[in-house]
């Protein structure tokens, strides 16, 4: 795998470009709606702030070319990563353009958050070479990448993708079967459903719920997953806990009212200056969070695996 095309330079696309460029791959970026000067500036700032794995400055340069013509961006790509908005019609239009120009053996990966691969691959001429490659924001920092294929996806494609991810320092998890939302977003959605249930029923406010996650659950989850935590707590206890609590949990099957109301009022979170909290300088909050994540990932790498 040598050349990688990334489609879309939004929150995720630009992080994916950064990841591959930092690991020495040739990257071709296609972004039809963003000014060239803005993209150049972002890439330059990534290069200027580049660190190696041990946290020291790295002054080597990126190999990234920016295109406004999709056919040129994908012409020689071994892998195409689609990171366009989470709307089926936009993704399908991009796939239609790919179908006309793609190389015979190029792999097409979608970074979708929610769509099953079966839905995205339906009627695509390259469906046998399509996979899900689900990164996490910020894509250059969070180690996990979820990979999903279809039952007849050649194992060589999955293996090649896993090797690529490992070469970029990632931790790939290949799902046994295609399902909307994969593993992580289903778990995140389950937690959010209960968080909104507690909020909307007046049990706690957003700050209290965030404190509970940050000061207990999140700390443990950085080192142990839910099954490991159940083992450590005792499966007899967890049998009682799940038996007592599952019937008490929220079971809503639609987006939370309080979330819909905020979005309708234009309170979109950090990017609009307000959401559940106020943001005077969203860039500062984002930069600080990235630094914290980088420090935590390094700490995890250096700590004992047991
Ligand atoms: N934001 C996240 O935390 C996150 C995490 C993982 C996965 N995802 C998924 O990644 C994808 C992209 O999400 P995002 O948050 O980066 O969105 P975004 O809105 O920040 O960026 C999308 C980019 O795609 C560009 N675009 C629009 N139409 C295009 C087209 N036809 N061809 C090429 N580019 C086009 C837009 O100009 C924009 O720059 C979505 O499928 C999303 O669900 C998002
Ligand atoms: O949390 C993440 O970074 C990803 O799992 C995303 O897929 C996420 O759910 C976004 O769509 C929303 O930020």
Coordinates of C-alpha atoms and ligand atoms in Angstrom, one line a residue:
X1 CA 0.0 0.0 0.0
X2 CA 1.6 3.2 -1.2
X3 CA -0.8 5.9 -2.2
X4 CA -4.0 6.8 -0.3
X5 CA -6.8 9.1 -1.4
X6 CA -9.0 10.8 1.2
X7 CA -12.3 12.2 0.2
X8 CA -13.5 15.1 2.4
X9 CA -11.3 17.3 4.6
X10 CA -13.8 18.0 7.5
X11 CA -13.3 17.0 11.1
X12 CA -12.4 13.4 10.2
X13 CA -10.9 13.6 6.7
X14 CA -8.2 16.1 7.7
X15 CA -7.2 13.9 10.7
X16 CA -7.0 10.9 8.5
X17 CA -4.8 12.7 6.0
X18 CA -2.6 13.8 8.9
X19 CA -2.3 10.2 10.2
X20 CA -1.3 8.7 6.9
X21 CA 1.0 11.5 6.0
X22 CA 2.7 11.3 9.4
X23 CA 3.4 7.6 8.7
X24 CA 5.0 8.2 5.4
X25 CA 2.2 7.4 2.9
X26 CA 1.5 9.5 -0.2
X27 CA -1.8 11.1 0.3
X28 CA -4.2 12.7 -2.3
X29 CA -6.9 14.8 -0.8
X30 CA -10.2 15.6 -2.6
X31 CA -12.3 18.4 -1.0
X32 CA -14.6 20.4 -3.2
X33 CA -16.0 22.9 -0.7
X34 CA -13.0 24.2 1.2
X35 CA -10.6 26.9 0.0
X36 CA -7.1 25.7 -0.9
X37 CA -5.5 28.3 1.3
X38 CA -7.3 27.0 4.3
X39 CA -6.3 23.4 3.6
X40 CA -2.6 24.4 3.0
X41 CA -2.6 26.3 6.3
X42 CA -4.0 23.4 8.2
X43 CA -1.4 21.0 6.7
X44 CA 1.4 23.4 7.4
X45 CA 0.4 23.7 11.0
X46 CA 0.3 19.9 11.4
X47 CA 3.8 19.7 9.9
X48 CA 5.2 22.4 12.1
X49 CA 3.8 20.8 15.3
X50 CA 4.7 17.3 14.3
X51 CA 6.0 15.0 17.1
X52 CA 7.5 11.5 16.8
X53 CA 6.1 8.6 19.0
X54 CA 8.3 9.5 21.9
X55 CA 6.9 13.1 21.9
X56 CA 9.9 14.8 20.3
X57 CA 9.7 17.3 17.4
X58 CA 9.9 15.7 14.0
X59 CA 10.8 18.0 11.1
X60 CA 10.2 15.7 8.1
X61 CA 7.8 16.9 5.5
X62 CA 4.4 15.4 4.4
X63 CA 3.6 14.1 1.0
X64 CA 0.1 15.5 0.5
X65 CA -1.4 16.7 -2.8
X66 CA -4.8 18.5 -2.8
X67 CA -7.2 18.1 -5.7
X68 CA -10.5 19.7 -6.8
X69 CA -11.0 16.9 -9.3
X70 CA -12.0 13.5 -7.8
X71 CA -10.8 11.5 -10.9
X72 CA -7.3 12.9 -10.5
X73 CA -7.2 12.4 -6.7
X74 CA -8.1 8.6 -7.0
X75 CA -6.3 7.8 -10.2
X76 CA -3.4 6.0 -8.7
X77 CA -4.8 5.3 -5.2
X78 CA -4.4 1.8 -3.6
X79 CA -6.9 2.8 -1.0
X80 CA -9.7 5.4 -1.0
X81 CA -11.0 6.6 2.3
X82 CA -14.4 8.3 2.1
X83 CA -15.0 10.9 4.8
X84 CA -17.9 12.9 3.4
X85 CA -21.0 13.9 5.4
X86 CA -23.1 11.2 7.1
X87 CA -25.9 11.5 4.4
X88 CA -26.6 8.5 2.2
X89 CA -27.3 10.5 -0.9
X90 CA -24.0 12.4 -0.6
X91 CA -22.0 9.2 -0.1
X92 CA -23.8 7.5 -3.0
X93 CA -23.1 10.4 -5.3
X94 CA -19.4 10.2 -4.4
X95 CA -19.4 6.4 -5.1
X96 CA -21.0 7.1 -8.5
X97 CA -18.1 9.3 -9.3
X98 CA -15.6 6.7 -8.0
X99 CA -17.1 4.0 -10.1
X100 CA -16.2 5.8 -13.3
X101 CA -12.5 6.4 -12.4
X102 CA -11.4 3.8 -9.8
X103 CA -8.4 1.4 -10.4
X104 CA -9.3 -2.3 -10.7
X105 CA -7.9 -3.4 -7.4
X106 CA -8.3 -0.2 -5.3
X107 CA -9.9 -0.7 -1.9
X108 CA -12.8 1.7 -1.0
X109 CA -13.2 2.4 2.7
X110 CA -16.0 4.4 4.3
X111 CA -15.5 6.2 7.6
X112 CA -19.3 6.2 8.2
X113 CA -20.3 6.5 11.9
X114 CA -23.6 4.6 11.5
X115 CA -24.4 3.0 8.1
X116 CA -24.0 -0.7 7.8
X117 CA -21.6 -1.7 5.0
X118 CA -24.4 -3.7 3.3
X119 CA -26.3 -0.4 2.9
X120 CA -23.3 1.5 1.5
X121 CA -22.2 -1.3 -0.9
X122 CA -25.7 -1.9 -2.4
X123 CA -25.4 -1.9 -6.2
X124 CA -21.8 -0.6 -6.2
X125 CA -19.6 -2.1 -8.9
X126 CA -16.7 -2.2 -6.4
X127 CA -18.8 -3.7 -3.5
X128 CA -16.4 -6.7 -3.3
X129 CA -13.6 -4.3 -2.4
X130 CA -15.6 -2.1 0.0
X131 CA -15.0 -2.0 3.7
X132 CA -15.8 0.1 6.7
X133 CA -12.7 1.8 8.3
X134 CA -14.2 3.7 11.3
X135 CA -11.8 6.1 12.9
X136 CA -12.3 8.1 16.1
X137 CA -12.0 11.9 16.5
X138 CA -9.2 13.0 16.5
X139 CA -8.3 10.4 13.9
X140 CA -4.5 10.9 14.2
X141 CA -4.6 10.3 18.0
X142 CA -7.2 7.7 19.0
X143 CA -5.7 4.3 18.5
X144 CA -8.9 2.3 17.7
X145 CA -10.1 1.7 14.2
X146 CA -13.1 -0.5 13.6
X147 CA -12.9 -2.6 10.4
X148 CA -15.9 -4.3 8.8
X149 CA -16.3 -6.4 5.7
X150 CA -19.1 -8.3 4.1
X151 CA -19.4 -12.1 4.2
X152 CA -17.7 -12.5 0.8
X153 CA -15.0 -9.7 1.3
X154 CA -11.7 -11.4 0.4
X155 CA -9.7 -12.0 3.6
X156 CA -6.6 -10.5 1.8
X157 CA -8.4 -7.1 1.8
X158 CA -9.1 -7.3 5.5
X159 CA -5.5 -8.5 6.2
X160 CA -4.0 -5.7 4.1
X161 CA -6.2 -3.1 5.9
X162 CA -5.2 -4.5 9.4
X163 CA -1.5 -4.3 8.4
X164 CA -1.9 -0.8 7.1
X165 CA -3.5 0.3 10.4
X166 CA -0.8 -1.4 12.5
X167 CA 1.9 0.4 10.4
X168 CA 0.2 3.6 11.5
X169 CA 0.4 2.6 15.2
X170 CA -3.4 1.9 15.3
X171 CA -5.3 -0.8 17.2
X172 CA -7.6 -2.4 14.6
X173 CA -10.7 -4.4 15.7
X174 CA -12.3 -6.4 12.9
X175 CA -16.0 -7.1 13.5
X176 CA -17.3 -10.6 13.0
X177 CA -20.3 -9.3 11.2
X178 CA -21.6 -6.0 9.7
X179 CA -24.1 -4.0 11.9
X180 CA -25.1 -0.3 11.9
X181 CA -23.0 1.7 14.4
X182 CA -20.4 -1.1 14.7
X183 CA -19.3 -1.6 18.3
X184 CA -18.2 1.7 19.7
X185 CA -21.1 3.9 18.4
X186 CA -23.6 1.3 19.7
X187 CA -21.9 1.5 23.1
X188 CA -21.7 5.3 23.0
X189 CA -25.4 5.5 22.0
X190 CA -26.4 3.2 24.8
X191 CA -24.6 5.4 27.4
X192 CA -26.0 8.5 25.9
X193 CA -29.6 7.1 25.9
X194 CA -29.3 6.6 29.7
X195 CA -27.5 10.0 30.2
X196 CA -30.4 11.8 28.5
X197 CA -32.9 9.7 30.5
X198 CA -31.2 10.9 33.8
X199 CA -31.1 14.5 32.5
X200 CA -34.6 14.7 31.2
X201 CA -36.1 13.1 34.3
X202 CA -34.4 15.6 36.6
X203 CA -32.1 13.1 38.3
X204 CA -28.9 15.1 37.5
X205 CA -27.7 17.9 35.3
X206 CA -25.2 17.6 32.4
X207 CA -22.3 18.6 34.5
X208 CA -23.0 16.0 37.2
X209 CA -23.4 13.3 34.6
X210 CA -20.1 14.3 32.9
X211 CA -18.4 14.3 36.3
X212 CA -19.6 10.7 37.1
X213 CA -18.2 9.5 33.7
X214 CA -14.9 11.4 34.0
X215 CA -14.2 10.6 37.6
X216 CA -15.1 6.9 37.6
X217 CA -16.2 5.1 34.5
X218 CA -13.8 6.8 32.0
X219 CA -10.8 6.4 34.2
X220 CA -11.3 2.7 34.4
X221 CA -12.3 2.3 30.8
X222 CA -8.9 3.7 29.7
X223 CA -7.3 0.5 31.1
X224 CA -10.1 -2.1 31.4
X225 CA -13.1 -2.9 29.3
X226 CA -16.6 -3.7 30.6
X227 CA -16.1 -7.5 30.6
X228 CA -12.7 -7.1 32.4
X229 CA -14.4 -4.8 35.0
X230 CA -17.2 -7.4 35.5
X231 CA -14.6 -10.1 36.1
X232 CA -12.8 -7.9 38.6
X233 CA -16.0 -6.9 40.4
X234 CA -17.3 -10.5 40.5
X235 CA -19.8 -12.1 38.1
X236 CA -22.2 -13.0 40.9
X237 CA -22.4 -9.3 41.8
X238 CA -22.8 -8.2 38.2
X239 CA -25.6 -10.8 37.7
X240 CA -27.5 -9.0 40.5
X241 CA -26.6 -5.5 39.2
X242 CA -27.8 -6.2 35.7
X243 CA -30.9 -8.1 36.9
X244 CA -31.9 -5.3 39.2
X245 CA -31.1 -2.4 36.9
X246 CA -31.9 -3.4 33.3
X247 CA -35.7 -3.1 34.0
X248 CA -35.1 0.4 35.4
X249 CA -33.2 1.8 32.4
X250 CA -34.5 4.3 29.7
X251 CA -35.7 2.5 26.6
X252 CA -36.3 5.5 24.2
X253 CA -36.2 4.7 20.5
X254 CA -35.9 8.2 19.2
X255 CA -33.4 11.1 19.5
X256 CA -33.7 12.9 22.9
X257 CA -36.1 15.9 23.1
X258 CA -33.5 18.1 24.9
X259 CA -30.9 17.3 22.2
X260 CA -33.3 18.1 19.4
X261 CA -34.3 21.3 21.0
X262 CA -30.8 22.6 21.3
X263 CA -29.9 21.7 17.8
X264 CA -33.1 23.4 16.5
X265 CA -32.0 26.6 18.4
X266 CA -28.6 26.5 16.7
X267 CA -26.8 25.5 19.9
X268 CA -24.6 23.0 18.2
X269 CA -21.9 22.7 20.8
X270 CA -18.3 24.0 20.7
X271 CA -18.5 24.9 17.0
X272 CA -21.4 27.4 17.6
X273 CA -20.1 28.7 20.9
X274 CA -22.8 26.9 23.0
X275 CA -24.3 23.5 23.6
X276 CA -24.6 21.9 27.0
X277 CA -21.8 24.4 28.0
X278 CA -20.6 27.8 26.7
X279 CA -17.4 28.0 24.6
X280 CA -15.5 31.3 24.3
X281 CA -12.6 29.8 22.5
X282 CA -13.5 26.4 21.0
X283 CA -10.0 26.0 19.4
X284 CA -8.3 26.3 22.7
X285 CA -10.6 23.7 24.2
X286 CA -10.0 21.4 21.3
X287 CA -6.2 21.9 21.4
X288 CA -6.2 21.2 25.2
X289 CA -8.2 18.1 24.7
X290 CA -5.9 16.8 22.0
X291 CA -2.9 17.4 24.3
X292 CA -4.6 15.5 27.1
X293 CA -5.4 12.6 24.8
X294 CA -1.9 12.5 23.5
X295 CA -0.5 12.3 27.1
X296 CA -3.0 9.6 28.0
X297 CA -2.2 7.5 25.0
X298 CA 1.5 7.8 25.8
X299 CA 0.9 6.8 29.4
X300 CA -1.1 3.8 28.4
X301 CA 1.6 2.7 26.0
X302 CA 4.2 3.0 28.7
X303 CA 2.2 1.3 31.5
X304 CA 2.2 -2.4 32.2
X305 CA -0.2 -4.4 30.0
X306 CA -1.8 -6.4 32.9
Ligands
LIG1 N1 -17.0 13.9 13.5 C1 -16.7 12.7 14.1 O1 -16.5 12.6 15.3 C2 -16.7 11.5 13.3 C3 -16.0 10.3 13.8 C4 -16.0 9.2 13.1 C5 -16.7 9.1 11.9 N2 -17.3 10.2 11.4 C6 -17.9 10.1 10.1 O2 -17.0 10.6 9.1 C7 -17.7 11.2 8.0 C8 -17.3 12.6 7.9 O3 -17.6 13.3 9.1 P1 -17.0 14.7 9.6 O4 -17.3 14.9 11.0 O5 -15.6 14.8 9.1 O6 -17.9 15.7 8.7 P2 -17.6 17.2 8.3 O7 -18.9 17.8 7.9 O8 -16.7 17.8 9.3 O9 -16.7 17.0 6.9 C9 -17.2 16.5 5.7 C10 -16.4 17.1 4.6 O10 -16.8 16.5 3.4 C11 -16.8 17.6 2.4 N3 -17.7 17.1 1.3 C12 -19.0 17.4 1.2 N4 -19.4 16.8 0.0 C13 -18.3 16.2 -0.5 C14 -18.1 15.5 -1.7 N5 -19.1 15.2 -2.5 N6 -16.9 15.0 -2.0 C15 -15.9 15.2 -1.1 N7 -16.0 16.0 0.0 C16 -17.2 16.4 0.3 C17 -17.3 18.8 3.2 O11 -16.9 20.0 2.5 C18 -16.5 18.6 4.5 O12 -15.3 19.3 4.5 C19 -19.1 11.0 8.3 O13 -19.6 9.8 7.7 C20 -19.2 10.9 9.8 O14 -20.3 10.2 10.3 C21 -17.4 11.4 12.1
LIG2 O1 -16.8 9.1 18.7 C1 -16.3 9.1 17.6 O2 -15.3 9.8 17.3 C2 -16.9 8.3 16.5 O3 -17.3 7.1 17.0 C3 -17.9 8.9 15.7 O4 -18.5 8.1 14.7 C4 -18.9 9.8 16.4 O5 -20.0 9.0 16.9 C5 -19.4 10.9 15.5 O6 -20.2 10.4 14.5 C6 -20.1 12.0 16.3 O7 -19.1 12.9 16.8

